[in-house]
Amino acid sequence: MQTLMCVVKCKIDVIEHKRVWRKVTEIVCSYGFGKQEGRVYIFDRYITDNTRDLWVAFSVFLNSIPDDLYVDFIEQCKERIPVSSLYIMLDHCHILAREQVLQDIILARRDLDKENLGLNDLELAFISACDNNHLKLAWGVLQAAKPILSRLRSMKNIDLLERICRWEGYAYK
């Protein structure tokens, strides 16, 4: 995927560009996110720094694809992409019409419990929701984090206790 994204930077004809753009978006749609038991996805729930960097690179890459391919990608994948990853896309989007589409998709998310996000992704989603003045969604993220935080309260790990305190601060604000 990374190699294909680099190929687009080379001087190739428009038809080849379109084939590469389409292939990269197909890879993300097919292998990026999902919930099928027993499968591992590139941008799985437990996203690491390396895969987060790849998602950021892909989000930047999306700025270079034509509108028709972008619309196809969004229509195929919008339900599978977690809200935290949608916010990363929004942060790196440089095209106003696409920003609005992403905002609409994000604001349409109601049941964050079904997204099965980890605490890192919930925190990213919460901060991004606040930064974008999506206060109802931020409240929903706080509610989705509560069961995870309550399970962690019994732990004695100092890092976990600091995270719990940070989340309590988020709730206070």
Short mmCIF file of C-alpha atoms in Angstrom, two decimals, residues 1-2 42-43 47-61:
data_model
loop_
_atom_site.label_atom_id
_atom_site.label_comp_id
_atom_site.label_asym_id
_atom_site.label_seq_id
_atom_site.Cartn_x
_atom_site.Cartn_y
_atom_site.Cartn_z
CA MET A 1 0.00 0.00 0.00
CA GLN A 2 2.78 2.40 0.93
CA ILE A 42 -4.54 -3.35 8.61
CA PHE A 43 -6.10 -0.64 10.78
CA ILE A 47 -3.98 0.47 16.17
CA THR A 48 -0.25 0.91 16.77
CA ASP A 49 1.87 3.96 16.10
CA ASN A 50 3.08 2.41 12.83
CA THR A 51 -0.42 1.74 11.55
CA ARG A 52 -1.57 5.16 12.77
CA ASP A 53 1.25 6.70 10.72
CA LEU A 54 0.10 4.66 7.73
CA TRP A 55 -3.48 5.87 8.26
CA VAL A 56 -2.24 9.47 8.40
CA ALA A 57 -0.28 8.91 5.17
CA PHE A 58 -3.38 7.41 3.57
CA SER A 59 -5.50 10.35 4.78
CA VAL A 60 -3.05 12.76 3.14
CA PHE A 61 -3.01 10.56 0.01
#
